[in-house]
Coordinates of C-alpha atoms and ligand atoms in Angstrom, one line a residue:
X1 CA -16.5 -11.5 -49.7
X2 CA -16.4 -14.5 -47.7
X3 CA -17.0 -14.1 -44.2
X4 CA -13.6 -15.0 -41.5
X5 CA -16.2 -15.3 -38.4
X6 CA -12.9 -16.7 -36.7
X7 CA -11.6 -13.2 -37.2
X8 CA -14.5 -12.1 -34.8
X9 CA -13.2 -14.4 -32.2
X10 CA -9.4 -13.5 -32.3
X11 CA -10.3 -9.4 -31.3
X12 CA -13.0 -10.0 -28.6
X13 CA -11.1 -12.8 -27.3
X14 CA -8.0 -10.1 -27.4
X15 CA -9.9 -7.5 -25.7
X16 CA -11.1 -9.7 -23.1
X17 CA -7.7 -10.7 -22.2
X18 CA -6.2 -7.7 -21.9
X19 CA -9.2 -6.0 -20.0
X20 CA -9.1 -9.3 -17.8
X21 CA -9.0 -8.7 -13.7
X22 CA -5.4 -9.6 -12.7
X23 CA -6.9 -10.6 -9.3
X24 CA -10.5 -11.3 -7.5
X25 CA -11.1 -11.5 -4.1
X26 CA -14.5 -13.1 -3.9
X27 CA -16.5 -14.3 -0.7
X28 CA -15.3 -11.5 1.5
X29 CA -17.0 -9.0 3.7
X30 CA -14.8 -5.6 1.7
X31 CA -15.5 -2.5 3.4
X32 CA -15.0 -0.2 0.8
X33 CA -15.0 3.2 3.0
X34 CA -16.9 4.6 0.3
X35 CA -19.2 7.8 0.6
X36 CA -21.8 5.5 1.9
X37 CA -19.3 2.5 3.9
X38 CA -21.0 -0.1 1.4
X39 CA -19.4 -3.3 2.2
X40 CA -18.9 -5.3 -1.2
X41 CA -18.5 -9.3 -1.6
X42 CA -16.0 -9.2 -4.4
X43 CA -13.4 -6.6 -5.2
X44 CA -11.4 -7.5 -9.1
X45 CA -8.4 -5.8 -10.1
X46 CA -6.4 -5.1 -13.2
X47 CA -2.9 -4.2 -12.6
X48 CA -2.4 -1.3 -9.9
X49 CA -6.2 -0.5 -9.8
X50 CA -9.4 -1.5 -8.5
X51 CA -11.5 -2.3 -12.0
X52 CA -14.8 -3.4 -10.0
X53 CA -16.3 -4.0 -6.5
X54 CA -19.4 -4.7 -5.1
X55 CA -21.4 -8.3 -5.5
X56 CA -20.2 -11.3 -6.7
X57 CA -22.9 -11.6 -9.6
X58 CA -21.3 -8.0 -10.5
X59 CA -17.4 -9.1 -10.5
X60 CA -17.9 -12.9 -11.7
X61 CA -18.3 -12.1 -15.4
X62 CA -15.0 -10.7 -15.9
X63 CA -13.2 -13.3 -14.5
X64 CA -10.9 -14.9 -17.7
X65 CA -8.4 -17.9 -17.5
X66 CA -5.7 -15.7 -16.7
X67 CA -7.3 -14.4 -13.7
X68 CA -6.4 -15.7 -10.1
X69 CA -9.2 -15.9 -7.8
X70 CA -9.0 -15.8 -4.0
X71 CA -11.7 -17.0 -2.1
X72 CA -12.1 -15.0 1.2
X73 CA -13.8 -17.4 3.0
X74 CA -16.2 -14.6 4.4
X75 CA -12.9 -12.5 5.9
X76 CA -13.0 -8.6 6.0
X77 CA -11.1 -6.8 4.2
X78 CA -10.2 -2.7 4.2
X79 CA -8.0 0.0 2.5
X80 CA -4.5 -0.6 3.3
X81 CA -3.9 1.8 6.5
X82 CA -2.0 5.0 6.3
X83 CA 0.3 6.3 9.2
X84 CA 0.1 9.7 9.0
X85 CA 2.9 10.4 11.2
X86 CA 5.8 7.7 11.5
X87 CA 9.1 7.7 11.5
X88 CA 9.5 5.0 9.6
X89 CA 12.9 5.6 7.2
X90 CA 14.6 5.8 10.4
X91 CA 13.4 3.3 11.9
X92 CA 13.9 1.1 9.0
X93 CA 17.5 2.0 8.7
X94 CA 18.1 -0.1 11.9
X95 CA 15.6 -3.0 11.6
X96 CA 17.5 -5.8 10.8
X97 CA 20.0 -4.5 13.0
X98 CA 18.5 -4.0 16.1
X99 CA 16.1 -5.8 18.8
X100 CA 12.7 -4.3 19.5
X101 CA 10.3 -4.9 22.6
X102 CA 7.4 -4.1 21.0
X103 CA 4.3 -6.5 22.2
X104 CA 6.3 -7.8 25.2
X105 CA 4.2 -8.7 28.5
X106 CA 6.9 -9.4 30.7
X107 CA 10.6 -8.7 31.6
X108 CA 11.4 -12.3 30.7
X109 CA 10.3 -12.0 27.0
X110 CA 11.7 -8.8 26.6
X111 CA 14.9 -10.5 27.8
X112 CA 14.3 -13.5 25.8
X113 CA 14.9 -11.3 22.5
X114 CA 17.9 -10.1 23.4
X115 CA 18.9 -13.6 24.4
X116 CA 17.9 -15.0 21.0
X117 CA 19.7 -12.0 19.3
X118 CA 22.9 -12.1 21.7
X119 CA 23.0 -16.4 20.0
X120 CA 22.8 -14.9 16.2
X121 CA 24.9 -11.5 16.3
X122 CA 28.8 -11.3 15.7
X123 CA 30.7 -11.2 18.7
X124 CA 30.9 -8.1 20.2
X125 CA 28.2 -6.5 18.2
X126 CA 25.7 -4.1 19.9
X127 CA 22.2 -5.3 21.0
X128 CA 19.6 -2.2 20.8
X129 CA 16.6 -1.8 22.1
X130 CA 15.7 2.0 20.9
X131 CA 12.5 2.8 22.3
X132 CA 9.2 1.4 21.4
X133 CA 8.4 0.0 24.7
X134 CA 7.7 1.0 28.3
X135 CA 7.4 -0.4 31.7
X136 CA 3.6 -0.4 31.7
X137 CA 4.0 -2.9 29.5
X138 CA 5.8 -5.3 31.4
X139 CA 3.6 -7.4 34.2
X140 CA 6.6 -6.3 36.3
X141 CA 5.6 -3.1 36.1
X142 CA 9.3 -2.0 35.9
X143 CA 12.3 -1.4 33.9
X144 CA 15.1 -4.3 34.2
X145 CA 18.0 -4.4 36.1
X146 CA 21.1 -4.0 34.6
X147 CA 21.9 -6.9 35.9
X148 CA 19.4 -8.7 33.9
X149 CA 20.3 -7.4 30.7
X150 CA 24.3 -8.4 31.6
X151 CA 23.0 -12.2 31.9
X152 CA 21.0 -11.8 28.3
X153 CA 23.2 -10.3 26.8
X154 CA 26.2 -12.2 27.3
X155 CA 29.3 -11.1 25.8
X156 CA 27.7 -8.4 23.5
X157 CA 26.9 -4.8 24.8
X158 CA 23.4 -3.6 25.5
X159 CA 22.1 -0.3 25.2
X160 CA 18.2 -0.2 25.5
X161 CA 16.1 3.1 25.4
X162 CA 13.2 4.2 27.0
X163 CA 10.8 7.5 25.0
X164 CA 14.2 10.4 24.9
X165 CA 14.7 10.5 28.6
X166 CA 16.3 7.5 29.8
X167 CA 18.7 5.1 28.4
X168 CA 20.3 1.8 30.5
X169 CA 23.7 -0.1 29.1
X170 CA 25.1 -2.9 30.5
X171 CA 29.0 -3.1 31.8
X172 CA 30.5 -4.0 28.6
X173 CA 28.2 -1.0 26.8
X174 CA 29.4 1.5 29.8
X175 CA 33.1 0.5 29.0
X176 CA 32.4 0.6 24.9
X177 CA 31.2 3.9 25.5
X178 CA 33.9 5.0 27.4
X179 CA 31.0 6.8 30.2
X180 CA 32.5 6.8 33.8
X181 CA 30.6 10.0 35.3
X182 CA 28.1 12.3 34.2
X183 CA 30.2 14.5 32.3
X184 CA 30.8 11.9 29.6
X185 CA 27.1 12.1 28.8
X186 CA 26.4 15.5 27.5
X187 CA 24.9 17.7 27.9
X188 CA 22.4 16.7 30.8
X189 CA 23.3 13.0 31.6
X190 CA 22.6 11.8 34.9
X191 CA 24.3 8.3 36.0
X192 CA 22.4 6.3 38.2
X193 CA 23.0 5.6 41.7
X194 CA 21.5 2.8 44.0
X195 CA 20.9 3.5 47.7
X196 CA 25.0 2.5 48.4
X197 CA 26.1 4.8 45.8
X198 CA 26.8 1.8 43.5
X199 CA 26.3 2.9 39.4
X200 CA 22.8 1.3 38.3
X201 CA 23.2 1.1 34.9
X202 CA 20.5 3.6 34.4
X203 CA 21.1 7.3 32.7
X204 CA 18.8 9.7 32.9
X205 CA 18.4 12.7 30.6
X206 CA 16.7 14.6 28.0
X207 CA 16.0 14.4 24.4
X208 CA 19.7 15.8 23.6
X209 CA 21.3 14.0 26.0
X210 CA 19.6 10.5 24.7
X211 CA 19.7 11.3 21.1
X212 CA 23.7 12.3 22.0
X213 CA 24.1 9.1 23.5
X214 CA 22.3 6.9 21.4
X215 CA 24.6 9.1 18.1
X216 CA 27.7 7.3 20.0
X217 CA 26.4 3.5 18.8
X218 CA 27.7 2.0 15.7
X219 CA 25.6 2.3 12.5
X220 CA 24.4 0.2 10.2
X221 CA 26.2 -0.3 7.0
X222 CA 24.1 0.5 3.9
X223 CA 23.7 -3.0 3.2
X224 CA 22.3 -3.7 6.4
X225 CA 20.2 -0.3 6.4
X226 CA 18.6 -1.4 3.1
X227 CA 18.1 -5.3 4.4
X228 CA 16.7 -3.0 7.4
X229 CA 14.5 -0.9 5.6
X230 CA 12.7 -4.2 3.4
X231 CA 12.3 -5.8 6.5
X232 CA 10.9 -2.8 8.1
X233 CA 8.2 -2.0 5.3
X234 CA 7.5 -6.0 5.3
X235 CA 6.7 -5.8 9.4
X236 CA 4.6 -2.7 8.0
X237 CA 2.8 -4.8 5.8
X238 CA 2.0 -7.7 7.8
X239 CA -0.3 -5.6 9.8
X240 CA -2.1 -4.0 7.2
X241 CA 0.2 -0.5 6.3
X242 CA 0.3 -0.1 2.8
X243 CA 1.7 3.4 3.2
X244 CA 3.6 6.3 5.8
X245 CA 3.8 10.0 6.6
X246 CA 7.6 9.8 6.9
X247 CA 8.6 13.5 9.4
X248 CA 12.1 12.5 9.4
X249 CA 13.5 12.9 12.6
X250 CA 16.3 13.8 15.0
X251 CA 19.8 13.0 13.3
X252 CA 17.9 12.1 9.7
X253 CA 19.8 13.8 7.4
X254 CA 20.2 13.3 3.4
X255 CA 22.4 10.0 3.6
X256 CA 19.7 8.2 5.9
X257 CA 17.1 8.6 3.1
X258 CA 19.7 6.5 0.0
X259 CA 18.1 3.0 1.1
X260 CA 14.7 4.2 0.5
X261 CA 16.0 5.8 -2.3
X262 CA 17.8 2.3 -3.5
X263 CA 15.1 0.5 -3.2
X264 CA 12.2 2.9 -4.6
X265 CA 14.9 2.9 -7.9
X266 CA 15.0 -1.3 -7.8
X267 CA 11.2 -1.1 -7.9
X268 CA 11.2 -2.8 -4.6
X269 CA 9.4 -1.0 -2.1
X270 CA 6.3 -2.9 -0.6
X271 CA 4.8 -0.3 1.4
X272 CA 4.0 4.2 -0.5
X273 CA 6.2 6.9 1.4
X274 CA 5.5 10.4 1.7
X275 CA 8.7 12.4 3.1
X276 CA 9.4 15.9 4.7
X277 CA 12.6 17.3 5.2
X278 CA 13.7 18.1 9.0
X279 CA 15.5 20.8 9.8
X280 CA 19.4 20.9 9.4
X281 CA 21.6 23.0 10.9
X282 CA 20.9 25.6 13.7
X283 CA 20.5 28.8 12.9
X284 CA 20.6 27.4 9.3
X285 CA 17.3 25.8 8.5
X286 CA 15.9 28.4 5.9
X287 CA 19.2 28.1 3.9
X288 CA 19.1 24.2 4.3
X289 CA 15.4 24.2 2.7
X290 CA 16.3 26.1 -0.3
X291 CA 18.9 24.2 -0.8
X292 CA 17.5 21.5 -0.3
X293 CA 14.7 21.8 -2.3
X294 CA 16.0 23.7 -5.0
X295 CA 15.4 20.5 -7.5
X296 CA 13.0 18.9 -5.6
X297 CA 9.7 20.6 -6.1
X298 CA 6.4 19.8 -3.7
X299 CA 4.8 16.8 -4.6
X300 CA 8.0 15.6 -7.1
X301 CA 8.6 12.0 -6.7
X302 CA 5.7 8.7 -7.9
X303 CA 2.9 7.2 -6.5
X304 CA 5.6 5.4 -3.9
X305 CA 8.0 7.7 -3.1
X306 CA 7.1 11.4 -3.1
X307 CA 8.6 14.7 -1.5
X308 CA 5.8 16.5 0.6
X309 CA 7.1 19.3 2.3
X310 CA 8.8 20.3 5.5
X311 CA 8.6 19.2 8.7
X312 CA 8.1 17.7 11.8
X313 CA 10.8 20.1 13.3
X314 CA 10.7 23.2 11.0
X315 CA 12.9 25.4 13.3
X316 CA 15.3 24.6 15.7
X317 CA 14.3 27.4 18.0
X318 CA 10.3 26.1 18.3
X319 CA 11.0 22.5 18.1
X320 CA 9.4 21.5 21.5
X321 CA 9.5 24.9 22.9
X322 CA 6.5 26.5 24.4
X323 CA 7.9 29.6 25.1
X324 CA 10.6 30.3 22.2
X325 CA 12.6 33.8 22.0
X326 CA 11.5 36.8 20.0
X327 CA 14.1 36.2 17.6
X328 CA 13.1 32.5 16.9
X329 CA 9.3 33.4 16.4
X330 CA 10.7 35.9 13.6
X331 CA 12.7 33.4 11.9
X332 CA 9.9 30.5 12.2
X333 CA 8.0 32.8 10.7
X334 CA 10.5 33.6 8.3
X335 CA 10.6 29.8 7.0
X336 CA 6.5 29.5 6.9
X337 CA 6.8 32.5 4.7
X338 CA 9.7 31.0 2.5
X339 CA 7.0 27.5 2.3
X340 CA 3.9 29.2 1.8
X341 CA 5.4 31.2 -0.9
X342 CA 6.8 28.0 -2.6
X343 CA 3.7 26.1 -2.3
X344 CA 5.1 23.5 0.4
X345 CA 3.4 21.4 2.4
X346 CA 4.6 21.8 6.2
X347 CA 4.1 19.6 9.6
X348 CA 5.0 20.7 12.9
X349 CA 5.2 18.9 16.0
X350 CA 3.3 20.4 19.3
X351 CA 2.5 19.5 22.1
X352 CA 0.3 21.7 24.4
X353 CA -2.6 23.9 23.3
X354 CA -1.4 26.5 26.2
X355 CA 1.2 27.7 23.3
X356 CA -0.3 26.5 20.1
X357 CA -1.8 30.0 19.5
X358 CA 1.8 31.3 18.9
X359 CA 1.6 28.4 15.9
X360 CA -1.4 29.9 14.6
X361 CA -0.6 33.5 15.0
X362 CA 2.2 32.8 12.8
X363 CA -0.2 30.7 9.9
X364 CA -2.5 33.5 10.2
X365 CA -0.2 36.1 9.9
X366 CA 1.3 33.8 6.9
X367 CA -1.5 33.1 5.3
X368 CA -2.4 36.8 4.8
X369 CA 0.7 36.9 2.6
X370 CA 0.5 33.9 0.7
X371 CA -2.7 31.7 1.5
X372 CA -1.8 28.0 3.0
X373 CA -6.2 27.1 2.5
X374 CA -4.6 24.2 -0.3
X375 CA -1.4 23.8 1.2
X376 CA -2.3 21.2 4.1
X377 CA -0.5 22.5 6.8
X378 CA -0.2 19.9 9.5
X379 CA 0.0 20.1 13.3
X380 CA 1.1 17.3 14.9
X381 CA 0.2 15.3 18.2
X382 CA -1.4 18.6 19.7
X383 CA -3.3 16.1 22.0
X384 CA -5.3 18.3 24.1
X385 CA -6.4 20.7 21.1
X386 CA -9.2 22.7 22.6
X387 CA -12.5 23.4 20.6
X388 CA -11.0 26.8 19.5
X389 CA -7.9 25.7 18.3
X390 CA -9.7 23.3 16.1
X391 CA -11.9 26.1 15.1
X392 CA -8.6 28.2 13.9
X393 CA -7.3 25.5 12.5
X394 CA -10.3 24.6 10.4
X395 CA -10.4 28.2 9.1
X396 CA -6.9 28.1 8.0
X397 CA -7.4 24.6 6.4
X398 CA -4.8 22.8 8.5
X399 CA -5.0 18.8 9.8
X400 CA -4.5 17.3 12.6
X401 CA -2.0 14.1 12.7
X402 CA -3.0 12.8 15.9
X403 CA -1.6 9.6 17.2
X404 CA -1.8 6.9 20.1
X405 CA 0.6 8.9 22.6
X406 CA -1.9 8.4 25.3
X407 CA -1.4 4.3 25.0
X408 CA 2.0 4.4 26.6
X409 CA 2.2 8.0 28.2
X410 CA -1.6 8.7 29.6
X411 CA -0.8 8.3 33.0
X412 CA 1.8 10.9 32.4
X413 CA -0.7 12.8 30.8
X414 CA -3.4 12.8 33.5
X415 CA -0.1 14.4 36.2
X416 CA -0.1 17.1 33.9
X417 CA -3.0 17.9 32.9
X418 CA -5.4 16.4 35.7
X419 CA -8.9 14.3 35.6
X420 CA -11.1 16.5 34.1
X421 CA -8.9 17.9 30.8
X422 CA -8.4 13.8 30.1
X423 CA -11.6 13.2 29.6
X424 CA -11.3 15.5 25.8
X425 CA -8.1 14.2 25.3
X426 CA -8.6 13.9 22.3
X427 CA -11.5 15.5 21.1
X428 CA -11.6 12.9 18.1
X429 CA -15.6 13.3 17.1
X430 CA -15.5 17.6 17.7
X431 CA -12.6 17.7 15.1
X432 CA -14.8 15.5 12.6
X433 CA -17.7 17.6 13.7
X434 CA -16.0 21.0 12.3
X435 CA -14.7 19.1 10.0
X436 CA -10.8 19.1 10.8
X437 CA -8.8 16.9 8.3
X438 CA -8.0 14.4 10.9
X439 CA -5.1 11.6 10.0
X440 CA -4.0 8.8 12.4
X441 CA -0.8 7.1 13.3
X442 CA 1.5 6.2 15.8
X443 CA 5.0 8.4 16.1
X444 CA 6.7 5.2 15.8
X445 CA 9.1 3.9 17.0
X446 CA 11.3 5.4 19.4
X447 CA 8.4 6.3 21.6
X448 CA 5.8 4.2 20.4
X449 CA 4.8 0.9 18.6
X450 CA 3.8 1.1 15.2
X451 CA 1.6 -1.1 15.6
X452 CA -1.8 0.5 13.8
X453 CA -4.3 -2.1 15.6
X454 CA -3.4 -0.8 19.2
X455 CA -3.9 2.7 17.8
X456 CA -7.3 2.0 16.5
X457 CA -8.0 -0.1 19.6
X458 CA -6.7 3.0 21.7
X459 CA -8.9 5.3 19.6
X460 CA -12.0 3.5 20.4
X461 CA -11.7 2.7 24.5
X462 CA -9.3 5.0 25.5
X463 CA -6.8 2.6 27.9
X464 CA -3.8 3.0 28.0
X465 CA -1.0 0.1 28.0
X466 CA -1.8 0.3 31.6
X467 CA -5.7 -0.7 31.5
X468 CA -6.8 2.9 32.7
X469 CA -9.2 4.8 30.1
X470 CA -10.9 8.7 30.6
X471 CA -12.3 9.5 27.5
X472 CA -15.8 10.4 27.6
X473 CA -17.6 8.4 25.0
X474 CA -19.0 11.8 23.0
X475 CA -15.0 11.9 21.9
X476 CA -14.8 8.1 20.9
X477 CA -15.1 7.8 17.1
X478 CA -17.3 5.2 15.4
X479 CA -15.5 2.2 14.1
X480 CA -15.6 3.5 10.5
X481 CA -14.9 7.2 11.6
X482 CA -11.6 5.5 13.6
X483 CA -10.9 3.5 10.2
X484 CA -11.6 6.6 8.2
X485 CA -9.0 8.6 9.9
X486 CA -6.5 5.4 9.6
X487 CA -7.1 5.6 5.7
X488 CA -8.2 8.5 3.7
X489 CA -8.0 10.8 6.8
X490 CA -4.2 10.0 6.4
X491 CA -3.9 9.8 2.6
X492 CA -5.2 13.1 2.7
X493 CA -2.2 14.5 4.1
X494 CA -0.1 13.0 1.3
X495 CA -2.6 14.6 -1.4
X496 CA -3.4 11.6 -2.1
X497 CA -7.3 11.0 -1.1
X498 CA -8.4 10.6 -4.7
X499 CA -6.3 7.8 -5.6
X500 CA -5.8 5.4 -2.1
X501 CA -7.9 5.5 1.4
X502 CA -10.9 3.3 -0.1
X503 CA -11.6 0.8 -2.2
X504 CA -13.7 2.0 -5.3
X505 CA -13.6 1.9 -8.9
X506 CA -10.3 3.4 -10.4
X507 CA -8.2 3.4 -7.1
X508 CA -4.8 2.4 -6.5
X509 CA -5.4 -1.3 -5.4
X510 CA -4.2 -1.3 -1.7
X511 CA -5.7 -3.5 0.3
X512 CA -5.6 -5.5 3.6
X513 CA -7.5 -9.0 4.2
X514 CA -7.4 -9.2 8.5
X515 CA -6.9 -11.6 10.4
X516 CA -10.5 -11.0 12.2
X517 CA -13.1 -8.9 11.5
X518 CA -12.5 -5.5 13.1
X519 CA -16.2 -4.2 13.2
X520 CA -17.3 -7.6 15.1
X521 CA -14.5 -8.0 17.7
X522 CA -14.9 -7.2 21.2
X523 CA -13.0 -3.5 21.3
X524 CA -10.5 -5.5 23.3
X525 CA -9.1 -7.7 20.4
X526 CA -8.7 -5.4 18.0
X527 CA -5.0 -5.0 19.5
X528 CA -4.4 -8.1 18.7
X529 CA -5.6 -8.1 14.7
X530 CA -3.1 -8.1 12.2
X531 CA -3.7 -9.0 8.0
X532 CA -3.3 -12.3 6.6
X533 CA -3.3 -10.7 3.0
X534 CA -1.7 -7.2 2.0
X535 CA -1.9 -6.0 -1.1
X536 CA -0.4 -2.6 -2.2
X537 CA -0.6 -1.4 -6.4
X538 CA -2.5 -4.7 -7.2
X539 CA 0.6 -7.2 -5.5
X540 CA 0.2 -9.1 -2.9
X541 CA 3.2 -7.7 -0.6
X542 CA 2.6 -10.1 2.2
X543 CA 0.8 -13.8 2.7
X544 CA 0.7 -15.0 6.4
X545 CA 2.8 -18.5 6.2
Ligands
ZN601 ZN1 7.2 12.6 15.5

């Protein structure tokens, strides 16, 4: 038979193609946050994965035709970061919508934003700053008047927030509102009063009373709450986030979730969401969960969108309460019970480690009726965990979503819990010691910016927005332990270590090139570091103009 060597040519030539890197990233200093934190010249991948990684002599024969190659130029790149704690689908919903502080130095750039938004918005539209800033921010070193938000904000009305426990509107916002006394801001609003009795513009409450308050302003329509929630994951993705611990939040109930939804269904979404559901109604939260999740098993959902359990406020009656009634220990544990036994997943916000033992009373009592050990329970903020708690909570297998409160609210902290507590708040390096699952974040954005670079910057020296710092340096993480805890510390909470977190061989192919190299910097710029590149699933989701 006569030989067809052509024929030869055709398959291998085939096979090459289709096993052909989509992308290469050569020239680069890639730390892979492997097992050993090798750091690799040239990373190739082949439509959502990493295929190889490591030198360039390694990567450069698969290179075909059809592959695009993107020369580094000696930048660093890491896994895409992970906030394991953010409130991101909320904050989203508002993004295109509303004006945020974040990054400000001074009260004239803050007030510059709502300027520039006061010249682009519909007349009469709200102008919203929700949180995300905070005077120790500002050179100032203050709040502004309200008469400087009336001059920038012209015509419109202006409502800006500050964390849940103060809120300032101008005029046309007081008159909008319909608010002439206290009464008319339930159920603990304080109006303002100079030193002539004359209304300041300023109302002072708590988290109802805020959350109350800030319930009165128009939404968005779902339009702009998907245009929001692109933009949003975009911001995201410009500084390095390829994916979120979403815990819900106050007022988040199913309808805030059907612009993710849309756009997860369009194929859209730039940026992998976990979600846990909130609790509902009062006195209702067990019934709401089974509900709820009645066709929505643990874990249902894709590689971008997925359903991970309950959370951050599990019941009503414990939700920032350190000393909760009998009968609302019973039904928290009532609801543990109901999630352990369905195999959920479960977060819960806390604050102080003087009451987290009733937490762990209730997992332990749990556990000995269904074990939680594979679950990954979660406990949230929990900044001044002592070396016990983390003891319990390693033997019950829970992690620790810790984020960068102590950025904006140290000196807060340091009133309340003095000089010599602060410097173990938080004990990162005893938690990674015993061996704590240990995700980081932010809590953005109400209280805090998302921004992951001030978090890691925070994690390594400690200041706050302020310049003060107590940490002791036997609780400051390595670099890599800090980025570690950004990537597959947080993954982990999503059950997702195995397939995102680092960048090796068979992984999902999220990635961030920076902007500078974040083991070199002085510890002072790595605030300022953002990506130039971000790639999530093997697509370049953002490219710095
Ligand atoms: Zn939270």
């Amino acid at each position: 038979m006569k030989r067809m060597p052509w024929l030869g040519c055709v398959f291998a030539c085939a096979s090459a193609l289709a096993q052909a890197p989509d992308l290469v990233l050569v020239n680069g200093r890639i730390a892979t946050l492997d097992a050993k934190a090798s750091v690799a010249e040239a990373l190739a991948i082949r439509g959502e994965r990493i295929v190889a990684v490591g030198s360039f002599a390694k990567v450069k024969p698969l290179i075909a035709k059809s592959t695009r190659v993107i020369d580094l130029h000696g930048r660093t790149v890491i896994p895409g970061l992970i906030d394991s704690h953010m409130h991101a689908i909320r904050a989203a919903l508002s993004f295109s919508t509303e004006v945020n502080w974040i990054g400000t130095r001074s009260i004239a750039e803050a007030l510059a934003r709502l300027r520039d938004a006061a010249k682009v918005r519909k007349p009469n539209d709200w102008l919203i700053v929700a949180g995300g800033w905070t005077p120790e921010q500002f050179a100032e070193k203050r709040a502004p008047t309200q008469a400087e938000l009336a001059e920038a904000g012209g015509d419109h009305p202006v409502y800006i927030q500050l964390f849940y426990r103060w809120a300032m509107l101008n005029p046309k916002g007081f008159e909008q509102l319909g608010v002439k006394e206290d009464k008319d801001v339930p159920p603990a609003g304080k109006l303002e009063r100079d030193a002539s009795g004359t209304l300041s513009g300023g109302i002072g409450g708590n988290t109802p009373t805020i959350t109350g308050l800030f319930a009165r302003l128009p939404k968005p329509t779902f339009d702009e709450q998907v245009a929001g929630t692109k933009a949003f994951l975009k911001e995201l993705n410009r500084l390095g986030l390829t994916g979120v611990i979403d815990p819900g939040g106050f007022g988040m109930a199913p309808p805030d979730y059907q612009a993710l939804f849309r756009i997860w269904k369009d194929g859209d979404l730039s940026l992998r969401v976990a979600y846990t559901i909130f609790a509902q109604g009062r006195g209702k939260e067990l019934e709401d969960y089974k509900n709820l999740t009645q066709l929505l098993p643990m874990g249902f959902g894709d590689e971008w969108l997925r359903f991970n359990g309950i959370g951050e406020n599990v019941a009503w009656g414990v939700y920032n309460n350190d000393n909760p009634s009998e009968p609302a220990r019973q039904q928290f544990y009532d609801i543990c019970k109901w999630a352990a036994s369905q195999r959920l997943s479960l977060n819960i916000h806390w604050h102080n480690d003087s009451s987290v033992g009733l937490v762990l009373d209730t997992f332990e009592r749990v556990n000995q009726a269904h074990s939680i050990k594979d679950l990954r329970w979660t406990l949230v903020h929990l900044e001044d965990a002592s070396e016990a708690t983390l003891k319990r909570m390693k033997a019950l297998g829970i992690g620790w979503a810790l984020q960068d409160a102590g950025y904006f609210e140290g000196e807060q902290q340091l009133k309340e819990k003095g000089a010599e507590a602060m410097k173990r708040i938080p004990r990162i390096n005893s938690a990674l010691y015993l061996g704590v699952h240990l995700g980081a974040g932010t809590d953005a954005h109400r209280v805090m910016t998302y921004n992951p670079w001030v978090a890691l910057r925070w994690m390594l020296d400690g200041k706050t927005v302020g310049g003060t710092a107590w940490r002791v340096p036997e609780e400051t993480p390595t670099r890599v332990n800090a980025l570690r805890m950004y990537t597959q510390g947080s993954a982990w909470f999503a059950f997702a270590e195995k397939e995102r977190g680092s960048l090796e061989v068979g992984k999902l192919a999220d990635l961030a090139v920076l902007s500078k190299d974040y083991f070199e910097v002085p510890v002072e710029e790595i605030g300022e570091i953002e990506a130039v590149m971000t790639v999530v699933a093997g697509k370049i989701v953002y490219e710095k103009p």
